[in-house]
Every structure is written in structure tokens, then in C-alpha cells.
Amino acid sequence: MERQEAGQEEKLVVEFDTFGGVHPPRDAGAAGSCRCCKCVVAVAAVMGLLLLTLSMGFSFYYFLSVPSCEQEAPSLRGTGRVNITCKLNGTTGEKGRYDIFIVNKAAKYRIYGWVKLAHITSEDVILRTTHNQDNRILEKKKSFSIMSFFVEALLANNNTISIYFNSSCTDSLFHVLEL
């Protein structure tokens, strides 16, 4: 049986060689590799230009659309809209009250931001506006370690937007945008 298998293997090897199934690899030559190099260089150049264009576009957009941190700073967009970014830095007046923004012009505003509290208390955290000793609650939430707010409100001139909580604030960021 082993002799028969060995004979069949020899027969298959001979038939495979006669049909030309095994050929040595062809040499592509210098012309083929030169064309390949040109393709690789062209693709690399296009990818580099694309990457450069995207990075320049991102930096242009980022540096021209960053909001100012000062209330009196002119708008970067030139539309006259108020775009304020601020951090809470201390109480003004009563304990637990942090002023965010004083409205200079009656309009509709979008107020959004977050605050990180040092201690969670049982009292609510209140975002409200004050105008001539009249307080109006914009948003009221239960106290958590990190809280976020998003409010759109129609506000009159000289309104003060404030946030009230009894815990100390470790970090915060609020944005006010005139719509």
C-alpha cells in the first residue's frame, strides 16, 4: 500500500511539472518599481496636503470662535451678540449667592454651564434672575456633586443672573449667549 501511495505521489509531481504549474517569480524590473515609487510619492503628497488643510481649518475656526471672558469685550462675530464665559469666583452679597452675569440689554438669552460642589447638601441648587428686588427662578435642581444647567429666558435690562447653593464651589463654567 505504501508503494502504491509513493507511486501516485511521483505521478502527481511529474504531471504538475509538465503542466507548468510552478513558475519562478518574474522580475518586475526597474520600470515597475519606478512607477510604484511615483504613485507612493503622489499619494503621500496628497495626504500631506489634506492633513495640512484640515489642521489649518481647525485652528482657524478654533481661534476665531473662542468666546471672550470679559463682559465688556466686543463680540468676535461682529453681530452685536453677547457671548460671555465666566467662572464662579466668590459670593457677592448674601451667603451662597454667586453672580454669573448682569444683563445690559433686554433680549432672549441662553444660559448654560456646570458647577462642581465640594459637599452635597439636602437643599436645592437654584439658578435665578433678580430685577429690582424681584427674584425669578430659572431652574431648580437637587444637589449633586456635578450639576449642569441649560436655560433660555427673556430677560430685562439690569437683570442679574445668579446661582444659589450652600456648599462651596470647587469648579464651574457658565456661558451666556444672546439669541
Tab-separated table of N, CA and C in Angstrom:
chain	number	residue	atom	x	y	z
A	1	MET	N	0.812	-1.175	0.000
A	1	MET	CA	0.000	0.000	0.000
A	1	MET	C	0.866	1.254	0.000
A	2	GLU	N	1.947	1.180	0.762
A	2	GLU	CA	2.832	2.338	0.800
A	2	GLU	C	3.491	2.565	-0.546
A	3	ARG	N	3.830	1.461	-1.228
A	3	ARG	CA	4.446	1.607	-2.557
A	3	ARG	C	3.464	2.252	-3.525
A	4	GLN	N	2.211	1.857	-3.417
A	4	GLN	CA	1.215	2.407	-4.325
A	4	GLN	C	1.046	3.910	-4.083
A	5	GLU	N	1.012	4.351	-2.804
A	5	GLU	CA	0.896	5.775	-2.482
A	5	GLU	C	2.107	6.546	-2.975
A	6	ALA	N	3.307	5.967	-2.815
A	6	ALA	CA	4.521	6.636	-3.280
A	6	ALA	C	4.501	6.783	-4.791
A	7	GLY	N	4.001	5.779	-5.494
A	7	GLY	CA	3.910	5.845	-6.950
A	7	GLY	C	2.935	6.914	-7.405
A	8	GLN	N	1.818	7.037	-6.708
A	8	GLN	CA	0.830	8.054	-7.062
A	8	GLN	C	1.382	9.454	-6.821
A	9	GLU	N	2.135	9.640	-5.728
A	9	GLU	CA	2.732	10.945	-5.444
A	9	GLU	C	3.717	11.334	-6.527
A	10	GLU	N	4.561	10.368	-6.981
A	10	GLU	CA	5.517	10.658	-8.057
A	10	GLU	C	4.791	11.048	-9.327
A	11	LYS	N	3.712	10.334	-9.627
A	11	LYS	CA	2.952	10.606	-10.831
A	11	LYS	C	2.363	12.016	-10.783
A	12	LEU	N	1.832	12.413	-9.608
A	12	LEU	CA	1.263	13.754	-9.462
A	12	LEU	C	2.324	14.832	-9.608
A	13	VAL	N	3.491	14.623	-9.024
A	13	VAL	CA	4.568	15.605	-9.115
A	13	VAL	C	5.008	15.764	-10.557
A	14	VAL	N	5.137	14.685	-11.287
A	14	VAL	CA	5.559	14.748	-12.686
A	14	VAL	C	4.502	15.471	-13.514
A	15	GLU	N	3.196	15.139	-13.301
A	15	GLU	CA	2.138	15.800	-14.057
A	15	GLU	C	2.102	17.291	-13.744
A	16	PHE	N	2.286	17.673	-12.489
A	16	PHE	CA	2.255	19.080	-12.093
A	16	PHE	C	3.375	19.852	-12.779
A	17	ASP	N	4.566	19.249	-12.850
A	17	ASP	CA	5.696	19.907	-13.506
A	17	ASP	C	5.470	20.045	-15.000
A	18	THR	N	4.833	19.071	-15.635
A	18	THR	CA	4.641	19.138	-17.088
A	18	THR	C	3.593	20.172	-17.472
A	19	PHE	N	2.633	20.463	-16.604
A	19	PHE	CA	1.624	21.481	-16.932
A	19	PHE	C	2.124	22.896	-16.664
A	20	GLY	N	3.258	23.029	-16.090
A	20	GLY	CA	3.833	24.363	-15.846
A	20	GLY	C	3.170	25.074	-14.682
A	21	GLY	N	2.768	24.326	-13.685
A	21	GLY	CA	2.093	24.915	-12.530
A	21	GLY	C	3.021	25.722	-11.663
A	22	VAL	N	4.292	25.423	-11.660
A	22	VAL	CA	5.223	26.142	-10.806
A	22	VAL	C	6.134	26.963	-11.694
A	23	HIS	N	6.075	28.251	-11.546
A	23	HIS	CA	6.942	29.155	-12.298
A	23	HIS	C	7.737	29.978	-11.308
A	24	PRO	N	8.946	30.276	-11.632
A	24	PRO	CA	9.708	31.170	-10.762
A	24	PRO	C	9.111	32.575	-10.845
A	25	PRO	N	9.201	33.379	-9.800
A	25	PRO	CA	8.631	34.733	-9.831
A	25	PRO	C	9.319	35.584	-10.885
A	26	ARG	N	8.500	36.372	-11.562
A	26	ARG	CA	9.038	37.248	-12.598
A	26	ARG	C	9.664	38.466	-11.949
A	27	ASP	N	10.685	38.964	-12.529
A	27	ASP	CA	11.345	40.168	-12.043
A	27	ASP	C	10.618	41.369	-12.636
A	28	ALA	N	10.098	42.235	-11.770
A	28	ALA	CA	9.334	43.383	-12.253
A	28	ALA	C	10.235	44.373	-12.967
A	29	GLY	N	11.460	44.393	-12.631
A	29	GLY	CA	12.391	45.284	-13.302
A	29	GLY	C	12.368	46.686	-12.713
A	30	ALA	N	13.243	47.535	-13.224
A	30	ALA	CA	13.386	48.895	-12.720
A	30	ALA	C	12.191	49.760	-13.093
A	31	ALA	N	11.584	49.509	-14.259
A	31	ALA	CA	10.471	50.340	-14.708
A	31	ALA	C	9.258	50.170	-13.802
A	32	GLY	N	8.965	48.958	-13.362
A	32	GLY	CA	7.820	48.704	-12.485
A	32	GLY	C	7.993	49.335	-11.118
A	33	SER	N	9.177	49.255	-10.551
A	33	SER	CA	9.397	49.826	-9.223
A	33	SER	C	9.406	51.349	-9.281
A	34	CYS	N	9.827	51.927	-10.380
A	34	CYS	CA	9.836	53.385	-10.531
A	34	CYS	C	8.400	53.917	-10.565
A	35	ARG	N	7.518	53.205	-11.291
A	35	ARG	CA	6.112	53.616	-11.341
A	35	ARG	C	5.476	53.514	-9.959
A	36	CYS	N	5.821	52.496	-9.224
A	36	CYS	CA	5.280	52.303	-7.881
A	36	CYS	C	5.746	53.427	-6.951
A	37	CYS	N	7.010	53.821	-7.057
A	37	CYS	CA	7.548	54.908	-6.233
A	37	CYS	C	6.839	56.219	-6.538
A	38	LYS	N	6.584	56.483	-7.815
A	38	LYS	CA	5.892	57.717	-8.190
A	38	LYS	C	4.481	57.740	-7.605
A	39	CYS	N	3.809	56.594	-7.624
A	39	CYS	CA	2.463	56.501	-7.048
A	39	CYS	C	2.494	56.763	-5.546
A	40	VAL	N	3.434	56.157	-4.866
A	40	VAL	CA	3.542	56.319	-3.416
A	40	VAL	C	3.832	57.773	-3.065
A	41	VAL	N	4.722	58.417	-3.808
A	41	VAL	CA	5.055	59.821	-3.547
A	41	VAL	C	3.840	60.704	-3.814
A	42	ALA	N	3.098	60.445	-4.874
A	42	ALA	CA	1.917	61.247	-5.193
A	42	ALA	C	0.841	61.095	-4.118
A	43	VAL	N	0.595	59.878	-3.673
A	43	VAL	CA	-0.410	59.646	-2.629
A	43	VAL	C	0.025	60.302	-1.320
A	44	ALA	N	1.302	60.205	-0.985
A	44	ALA	CA	1.809	60.831	0.245
A	44	ALA	C	1.672	62.351	0.172
A	45	ALA	N	1.933	62.941	-0.992
A	45	ALA	CA	1.806	64.392	-1.145
A	45	ALA	C	0.348	64.828	-0.984
A	46	VAL	N	-0.567	64.100	-1.579
A	46	VAL	CA	-1.986	64.436	-1.459
A	46	VAL	C	-2.447	64.297	-0.017
A	47	MET	N	-2.039	63.242	0.663
A	47	MET	CA	-2.412	63.049	2.071
A	47	MET	C	-1.831	64.159	2.946
A	48	GLY	N	-0.598	64.559	2.683
A	48	GLY	CA	0.022	65.642	3.441
A	48	GLY	C	-0.713	66.954	3.254
A	49	LEU	N	-1.086	67.268	2.015
A	49	LEU	CA	-1.834	68.499	1.758
A	49	LEU	C	-3.207	68.465	2.419
A	50	LEU	N	-3.851	67.325	2.387
A	50	LEU	CA	-5.155	67.186	3.028
A	50	LEU	C	-5.040	67.370	4.541
A	51	LEU	N	-4.042	66.774	5.146
A	51	LEU	CA	-3.822	66.914	6.583
A	51	LEU	C	-3.501	68.364	6.952
A	52	LEU	N	-2.683	69.022	6.161
A	52	LEU	CA	-2.340	70.423	6.404
A	52	LEU	C	-3.577	71.306	6.297
A	53	THR	N	-4.401	71.080	5.299
A	53	THR	CA	-5.616	71.870	5.116
A	53	THR	C	-6.579	71.681	6.281
A	54	LEU	N	-6.773	70.448	6.715
A	54	LEU	CA	-7.668	70.189	7.842
A	54	LEU	C	-7.159	70.817	9.134
A	55	SER	N	-5.874	70.725	9.391
A	55	SER	CA	-5.335	71.304	10.628
A	55	SER	C	-5.411	72.826	10.602
A	56	MET	N	-5.164	73.440	9.454
A	56	MET	CA	-5.275	74.901	9.356
A	56	MET	C	-6.727	75.340	9.519
A	57	GLY	N	-7.654	74.604	8.937
A	57	GLY	CA	-9.068	74.938	9.080
A	57	GLY	C	-9.537	74.823	10.515
A	58	PHE	N	-9.106	73.774	11.203
A	58	PHE	CA	-9.477	73.606	12.604
A	58	PHE	C	-8.915	74.732	13.460
A	59	SER	N	-7.646	75.068	13.287
A	59	SER	CA	-7.050	76.130	14.095
A	59	SER	C	-7.688	77.479	13.777
A	60	PHE	N	-8.010	77.744	12.518
A	60	PHE	CA	-8.669	78.989	12.136
A	60	PHE	C	-10.039	79.086	12.811
A	61	TYR	N	-10.820	78.014	12.762
A	61	TYR	CA	-12.137	78.008	13.382
A	61	TYR	C	-12.026	78.156	14.897
A	62	TYR	N	-11.107	77.437	15.513
A	62	TYR	CA	-10.988	77.451	16.965
A	62	TYR	C	-10.577	78.827	17.479
A	63	PHE	N	-9.579	79.440	16.873
A	63	PHE	CA	-9.074	80.703	17.392
A	63	PHE	C	-9.980	81.881	17.072
A	64	LEU	N	-10.828	81.774	16.073
A	64	LEU	CA	-11.738	82.876	15.783
A	64	LEU	C	-13.092	82.731	16.459
A	65	SER	N	-13.401	81.586	17.021
A	65	SER	CA	-14.706	81.408	17.648
A	65	SER	C	-14.627	81.200	19.153
A	66	VAL	N	-13.474	81.376	19.775
A	66	VAL	CA	-13.344	81.236	21.225
A	66	VAL	C	-13.989	82.451	21.888
A	67	PRO	N	-14.913	82.244	22.830
A	67	PRO	CA	-15.585	83.371	23.461
A	67	PRO	C	-14.657	84.131	24.403
A	68	SER	N	-14.950	85.387	24.569
A	68	SER	CA	-14.169	86.235	25.456
A	68	SER	C	-14.595	86.007	26.900
A	69	CYS	N	-13.699	86.266	27.847
A	69	CYS	CA	-14.014	86.103	29.261
A	69	CYS	C	-14.446	87.417	29.908
A	70	GLU	N	-14.406	88.506	29.189
A	70	GLU	CA	-14.775	89.797	29.745
A	70	GLU	C	-16.149	90.196	29.240
A	71	GLN	N	-16.947	90.811	30.114
A	71	GLN	CA	-18.282	91.230	29.704
A	71	GLN	C	-18.228	92.398	28.732
A	72	GLU	N	-17.246	93.273	28.865
A	72	GLU	CA	-17.173	94.462	28.028
A	72	GLU	C	-16.477	94.208	26.694
A	73	ALA	N	-15.958	93.029	26.481
A	73	ALA	CA	-15.230	92.730	25.246
A	73	ALA	C	-16.192	92.692	24.066
A	74	PRO	N	-15.758	93.209	22.911
A	74	PRO	CA	-16.628	93.164	21.740
A	74	PRO	C	-16.763	91.737	21.224
A	75	SER	N	-17.866	91.475	20.569
A	75	SER	CA	-18.110	90.151	20.019
A	75	SER	C	-17.167	89.887	18.859
A	76	LEU	N	-16.676	88.666	18.747
A	76	LEU	CA	-15.775	88.313	17.658
A	76	LEU	C	-16.512	88.138	16.347
A	77	ARG	N	-17.807	87.874	16.409
A	77	ARG	CA	-18.568	87.635	15.188
A	77	ARG	C	-19.075	88.928	14.560
A	78	GLY	N	-19.055	90.026	15.279
A	78	GLY	CA	-19.472	91.301	14.732
A	78	GLY	C	-20.982	91.452	14.618
A	79	THR	N	-21.763	90.598	15.251
A	79	THR	CA	-23.212	90.686	15.144
A	79	THR	C	-23.819	91.444	16.316
A	80	GLY	N	-23.017	91.843	17.281
A	80	GLY	CA	-23.523	92.554	18.433
A	80	GLY	C	-24.100	91.638	19.497
A	81	ARG	N	-23.970	90.344	19.343
A	81	ARG	CA	-24.486	89.404	20.330
A	81	ARG	C	-23.538	89.305	21.514
A	82	VAL	N	-24.120	89.140	22.683
A	82	VAL	CA	-23.321	88.970	23.890
A	82	VAL	C	-22.952	87.499	23.998
A	83	ASN	N	-21.674	87.247	24.155
A	83	ASN	CA	-21.205	85.873	24.308
A	83	ASN	C	-20.205	85.878	25.453
A	84	ILE	N	-20.620	85.426	26.614
A	84	ILE	CA	-19.819	85.536	27.835
A	84	ILE	C	-19.480	84.145	28.361
A	85	THR	N	-18.250	83.995	28.802
A	85	THR	CA	-17.830	82.794	29.510
A	85	THR	C	-17.313	83.239	30.869
A	86	CYS	N	-17.786	82.612	31.942
A	86	CYS	CA	-17.317	83.035	33.261
A	86	CYS	C	-17.238	81.847	34.207
A	87	LYS	N	-16.421	82.022	35.236
A	87	LYS	CA	-16.289	81.051	36.323
A	87	LYS	C	-16.772	81.720	37.598
A	88	LEU	N	-17.333	80.934	38.490
A	88	LEU	CA	-17.769	81.467	39.779
A	88	LEU	C	-16.535	81.673	40.643
A	89	ASN	N	-16.424	82.870	41.222
A	89	ASN	CA	-15.209	83.141	41.984
A	89	ASN	C	-15.464	83.643	43.392
A	90	GLY	N	-16.667	83.720	43.832
A	90	GLY	CA	-16.907	84.133	45.207
A	90	GLY	C	-18.306	84.674	45.379
A	91	THR	N	-18.729	84.736	46.620
A	91	THR	CA	-20.071	85.229	46.884
A	91	THR	C	-20.086	86.741	46.764
A	92	THR	N	-21.209	87.249	46.319
A	92	THR	CA	-21.409	88.693	46.259
A	92	THR	C	-22.699	88.978	47.002
A	93	GLY	N	-22.595	89.653	48.124
A	93	GLY	CA	-23.790	89.935	48.900
A	93	GLY	C	-24.083	88.813	49.869
A	94	GLU	N	-25.229	88.172	49.706
A	94	GLU	CA	-25.654	87.143	50.653
A	94	GLU	C	-24.875	85.843	50.485
A	95	LYS	N	-24.844	85.057	51.580
A	95	LYS	CA	-24.085	83.798	51.588
A	95	LYS	C	-24.700	82.799	50.612
A	96	GLY	N	-23.855	82.124	49.847
A	96	GLY	CA	-24.322	81.113	48.918
A	96	GLY	C	-24.784	81.644	47.581
A	97	ARG	N	-24.660	82.935	47.347
A	97	ARG	CA	-25.085	83.540	46.078
A	97	ARG	C	-23.854	83.848	45.231
A	98	TYR	N	-23.872	83.370	43.991
A	98	TYR	CA	-22.791	83.621	43.046
A	98	TYR	C	-23.382	84.291	41.814
A	99	ASP	N	-22.951	85.510	41.516
A	99	ASP	CA	-23.438	86.220	40.331
A	99	ASP	C	-22.710	85.721	39.094
A	100	ILE	N	-23.470	85.467	38.036
A	100	ILE	CA	-22.901	84.989	36.782
A	100	ILE	C	-22.792	86.117	35.773
A	101	PHE	N	-23.866	86.922	35.630
A	101	PHE	CA	-23.909	87.914	34.560
A	101	PHE	C	-24.951	88.974	34.887
A	102	ILE	N	-24.677	90.226	34.484
A	102	ILE	CA	-25.645	91.313	34.591
A	102	ILE	C	-26.057	91.690	33.177
A	103	VAL	N	-27.352	91.626	32.905
A	103	VAL	CA	-27.882	91.878	31.564
A	103	VAL	C	-27.810	93.370	31.258
A	104	ASN	N	-27.236	93.718	30.099
A	104	ASN	CA	-27.123	95.114	29.677
A	104	ASN	C	-28.220	95.519	28.706
A	105	LYS	N	-28.877	94.543	28.097
A	105	LYS	CA	-29.864	94.827	27.062
A	105	LYS	C	-30.979	93.795	27.159
A	106	ALA	N	-32.216	94.246	27.071
A	106	ALA	CA	-33.349	93.326	27.119
A	106	ALA	C	-33.351	92.466	25.861
A	107	ALA	N	-33.328	91.157	26.055
A	107	ALA	CA	-33.309	90.221	24.926
A	107	ALA	C	-33.543	88.815	25.460
A	108	LYS	N	-33.578	87.863	24.544
A	108	LYS	CA	-33.672	86.455	24.924
A	108	LYS	C	-32.252	85.916	25.040
A	109	TYR	N	-31.960	85.226	26.143
A	109	TYR	CA	-30.619	84.725	26.412
A	109	TYR	C	-30.655	83.215	26.621
A	110	ARG	N	-29.566	82.579	26.243
A	110	ARG	CA	-29.346	81.163	26.540
A	110	ARG	C	-28.231	81.111	27.579
A	111	ILE	N	-28.530	80.500	28.717
A	111	ILE	CA	-27.560	80.366	29.808
A	111	ILE	C	-27.314	78.876	29.997
A	112	TYR	N	-26.066	78.473	29.860
A	112	TYR	CA	-25.749	77.066	30.075
A	112	TYR	C	-24.387	76.959	30.737
A	113	GLY	N	-24.226	75.912	31.524
A	113	GLY	CA	-22.960	75.719	32.216
A	113	GLY	C	-23.068	74.606	33.243
A	114	TRP	N	-22.025	74.496	34.035
A	114	TRP	CA	-21.970	73.455	35.055
A	114	TRP	C	-21.245	73.991	36.274
A	115	VAL	N	-21.499	73.344	37.401
A	115	VAL	CA	-20.849	73.704	38.655
A	115	VAL	C	-20.534	72.410	39.404
A	116	LYS	N	-19.360	72.376	40.016
A	116	LYS	CA	-18.934	71.217	40.809
A	116	LYS	C	-18.911	71.653	42.270
A	117	LEU	N	-19.690	70.961	43.093
A	117	LEU	CA	-19.813	71.311	44.501
A	117	LEU	C	-18.877	70.469	45.352
A	118	ALA	N	-18.370	71.070	46.429
A	118	ALA	CA	-17.477	70.354	47.336
A	118	ALA	C	-18.259	69.361	48.200
A	119	HIS	N	-19.454	69.754	48.638
A	119	HIS	CA	-20.272	68.909	49.510
A	119	HIS	C	-21.697	68.886	48.978
A	120	ILE	N	-22.301	67.721	49.025
A	120	ILE	CA	-23.696	67.592	48.614
A	120	ILE	C	-24.567	67.881	49.826
A	121	THR	N	-25.491	68.820	49.683
A	121	THR	CA	-26.401	69.170	50.771
A	121	THR	C	-27.812	68.730	50.402
A	122	SER	N	-28.709	68.828	51.363
A	122	SER	CA	-30.100	68.440	51.107
A	122	SER	C	-30.879	69.565	50.428
A	123	GLU	N	-30.312	70.746	50.387
A	123	GLU	CA	-31.003	71.884	49.778
A	123	GLU	C	-30.834	71.882	48.264
A	124	ASP	N	-31.727	72.588	47.594
A	124	ASP	CA	-31.695	72.679	46.139
A	124	ASP	C	-30.676	73.710	45.680
A	125	VAL	N	-30.195	73.507	44.464
A	125	VAL	CA	-29.345	74.497	43.802
A	125	VAL	C	-30.255	75.258	42.843
A	126	ILE	N	-30.242	76.585	42.941
A	126	ILE	CA	-31.201	77.404	42.201
A	126	ILE	C	-30.459	78.377	41.292
A	127	LEU	N	-30.839	78.374	40.031
A	127	LEU	CA	-30.368	79.365	39.062
A	127	LEU	C	-31.511	80.358	38.899
A	128	ARG	N	-31.265	81.639	39.261
A	128	ARG	CA	-32.360	82.598	39.193
A	128	ARG	C	-31.884	83.965	38.742
A	129	THR	N	-32.863	84.769	38.389
A	129	THR	CA	-32.591	86.127	37.937
A	129	THR	C	-33.257	87.108	38.898
A	130	THR	N	-32.594	88.226	39.129
A	130	THR	CA	-33.096	89.245	40.049
A	130	THR	C	-33.188	90.573	39.307
A	131	HIS	N	-34.352	91.225	39.439
A	131	HIS	CA	-34.552	92.544	38.824
A	131	HIS	C	-35.358	93.394	39.802
A	132	ASN	N	-34.745	94.461	40.323
A	132	ASN	CA	-35.395	95.369	41.283
A	132	ASN	C	-36.006	94.606	42.464
A	133	GLN	N	-35.211	93.802	43.126
A	133	GLN	CA	-35.599	93.012	44.294
A	133	GLN	C	-36.662	91.953	43.984
A	134	ASP	N	-36.921	91.680	42.720
A	134	ASP	CA	-37.875	90.644	42.319
A	134	ASP	C	-37.085	89.443	41.817
A	135	ASN	N	-37.180	88.321	42.534
A	135	ASN	CA	-36.444	87.106	42.171
A	135	ASN	C	-37.337	86.174	41.358
A	136	ARG	N	-36.774	85.640	40.281
A	136	ARG	CA	-37.487	84.668	39.446
A	136	ARG	C	-36.587	83.455	39.256
A	137	ILE	N	-37.097	82.270	39.538
A	137	ILE	CA	-36.314	81.036	39.412
A	137	ILE	C	-36.289	80.613	37.951
A	138	LEU	N	-35.086	80.444	37.414
A	138	LEU	CA	-34.920	79.953	36.048
A	138	LEU	C	-34.860	78.433	36.024
A	139	GLU	N	-34.122	77.855	36.973
A	139	GLU	CA	-34.020	76.396	37.057
A	139	GLU	C	-33.657	76.017	38.487
A	140	LYS	N	-34.261	74.924	38.961
A	140	LYS	CA	-34.047	74.459	40.332
A	140	LYS	C	-33.754	72.966	40.271
A	141	LYS	N	-32.660	72.541	40.928
A	141	LYS	CA	-32.258	71.131	40.888
A	141	LYS	C	-31.848	70.660	42.270
A	142	LYS	N	-31.971	69.348	42.472
A	142	LYS	CA	-31.458	68.741	43.701
A	142	LYS	C	-29.937	68.787	43.670
A	143	SER	N	-29.336	68.859	44.827
A	143	SER	CA	-27.884	68.991	44.939
A	143	SER	C	-27.176	67.684	44.586
A	144	PHE	N	-26.228	67.757	43.657
A	144	PHE	CA	-25.342	66.655	43.280
A	144	PHE	C	-23.919	67.186	43.264
A	145	SER	N	-22.947	66.304	43.096
A	145	SER	CA	-21.555	66.770	43.096
A	145	SER	C	-21.249	67.606	41.856
A	146	ILE	N	-21.745	67.181	40.684
A	146	ILE	CA	-21.579	67.971	39.460
A	146	ILE	C	-22.964	68.194	38.871
A	147	MET	N	-23.284	69.453	38.607
A	147	MET	CA	-24.612	69.791	38.102
A	147	MET	C	-24.485	70.634	36.845
A	148	SER	N	-25.392	70.414	35.909
A	148	SER	CA	-25.382	71.210	34.682
A	148	SER	C	-26.716	71.930	34.529
A	149	PHE	N	-26.665	73.085	33.855
A	149	PHE	CA	-27.844	73.909	33.641
A	149	PHE	C	-27.921	74.292	32.172
A	150	PHE	N	-29.154	74.380	31.659
A	150	PHE	CA	-29.392	74.852	30.297
A	150	PHE	C	-30.749	75.544	30.294
A	151	VAL	N	-30.737	76.867	30.124
A	151	VAL	CA	-31.960	77.660	30.227
A	151	VAL	C	-31.982	78.688	29.110
A	152	GLU	N	-33.167	78.905	28.544
A	152	GLU	CA	-33.396	80.029	27.643
A	152	GLU	C	-34.447	80.900	28.303
A	153	ALA	N	-34.162	82.208	28.417
A	153	ALA	CA	-35.085	83.095	29.116
A	153	ALA	C	-35.073	84.473	28.483
A	154	LEU	N	-36.232	85.137	28.550
A	154	LEU	CA	-36.367	86.516	28.106
A	154	LEU	C	-36.071	87.390	29.315
A	155	LEU	N	-35.015	88.195	29.249
A	155	LEU	CA	-34.563	88.963	30.405
A	155	LEU	C	-34.593	90.457	30.104
A	156	ALA	N	-34.930	91.238	31.126
A	156	ALA	CA	-34.974	92.694	31.008
A	156	ALA	C	-33.603	93.282	31.319
A	157	ASN	N	-33.452	94.556	31.018
A	157	ASN	CA	-32.207	95.272	31.287
A	157	ASN	C	-31.946	95.306	32.798
A	158	ASN	N	-30.695	95.194	33.187
A	158	ASN	CA	-30.220	95.216	34.580
A	158	ASN	C	-30.650	93.998	35.393
A	159	ASN	N	-31.044	92.914	34.756
A	159	ASN	CA	-31.269	91.656	35.469
A	159	ASN	C	-29.923	91.073	35.866
A	160	THR	N	-29.872	90.464	37.039
A	160	THR	CA	-28.672	89.780	37.493
A	160	THR	C	-28.956	88.285	37.516
A	161	ILE	N	-28.159	87.524	36.779
A	161	ILE	CA	-28.297	86.072	36.767
A	161	ILE	C	-27.366	85.529	37.842
A	162	SER	N	-27.932	84.770	38.781
A	162	SER	CA	-27.156	84.256	39.915
A	162	SER	C	-27.483	82.789	40.136
A	163	ILE	N	-26.587	82.133	40.862
A	163	ILE	CA	-26.813	80.750	41.272
A	163	ILE	C	-26.664	80.702	42.791
A	164	TYR	N	-27.530	79.936	43.431
A	164	TYR	CA	-27.564	79.853	44.887
A	164	TYR	C	-27.350	78.411	45.330
A	165	PHE	N	-26.405	78.213	46.257
A	165	PHE	CA	-26.218	76.916	46.913
A	165	PHE	C	-25.404	77.138	48.170
A	166	ASN	N	-25.573	76.254	49.175
A	166	ASN	CA	-24.909	76.423	50.468
A	166	ASN	C	-23.537	75.781	50.528
A	167	SER	N	-23.233	74.876	49.646
A	167	SER	CA	-21.929	74.220	49.634
A	167	SER	C	-20.901	75.149	48.985
A	168	SER	N	-19.633	74.815	49.138
A	168	SER	CA	-18.606	75.601	48.451
A	168	SER	C	-18.399	75.046	47.049
A	169	CYS	N	-18.042	75.938	46.158
A	169	CYS	CA	-17.862	75.586	44.745
A	169	CYS	C	-16.396	75.262	44.497
A	170	THR	N	-16.103	74.090	43.903
A	170	THR	CA	-14.715	73.749	43.592
A	170	THR	C	-14.341	74.130	42.165
A	171	ASP	N	-15.309	74.071	41.244
A	171	ASP	CA	-15.030	74.446	39.855
A	171	ASP	C	-16.353	74.732	39.155
A	172	SER	N	-16.305	75.578	38.128
A	172	SER	CA	-17.534	75.908	37.406
A	172	SER	C	-17.192	76.546	36.075
A	173	LEU	N	-18.184	76.574	35.202
A	173	LEU	CA	-18.048	77.265	33.918
A	173	LEU	C	-19.447	77.543	33.397
A	174	PHE	N	-19.731	78.807	33.091
A	174	PHE	CA	-21.033	79.199	32.565
A	174	PHE	C	-20.843	80.018	31.301
A	175	HIS	N	-21.805	79.857	30.372
A	175	HIS	CA	-21.823	80.631	29.133
A	175	HIS	C	-23.171	81.347	29.053
A	176	VAL	N	-23.144	82.604	28.604
A	176	VAL	CA	-24.363	83.372	28.386
A	176	VAL	C	-24.321	83.847	26.947
A	177	LEU	N	-25.370	83.547	26.201
A	177	LEU	CA	-25.414	83.889	24.785
A	177	LEU	C	-26.716	84.597	24.482
A	178	GLU	N	-26.628	85.763	23.854
A	178	GLU	CA	-27.830	86.480	23.429
A	178	GLU	C	-28.333	85.850	22.139
A	179	LEU	N	-29.605	85.514	22.105
A	179	LEU	CA	-30.184	84.877	20.916
A	179	LEU	C	-30.778	85.894	19.966
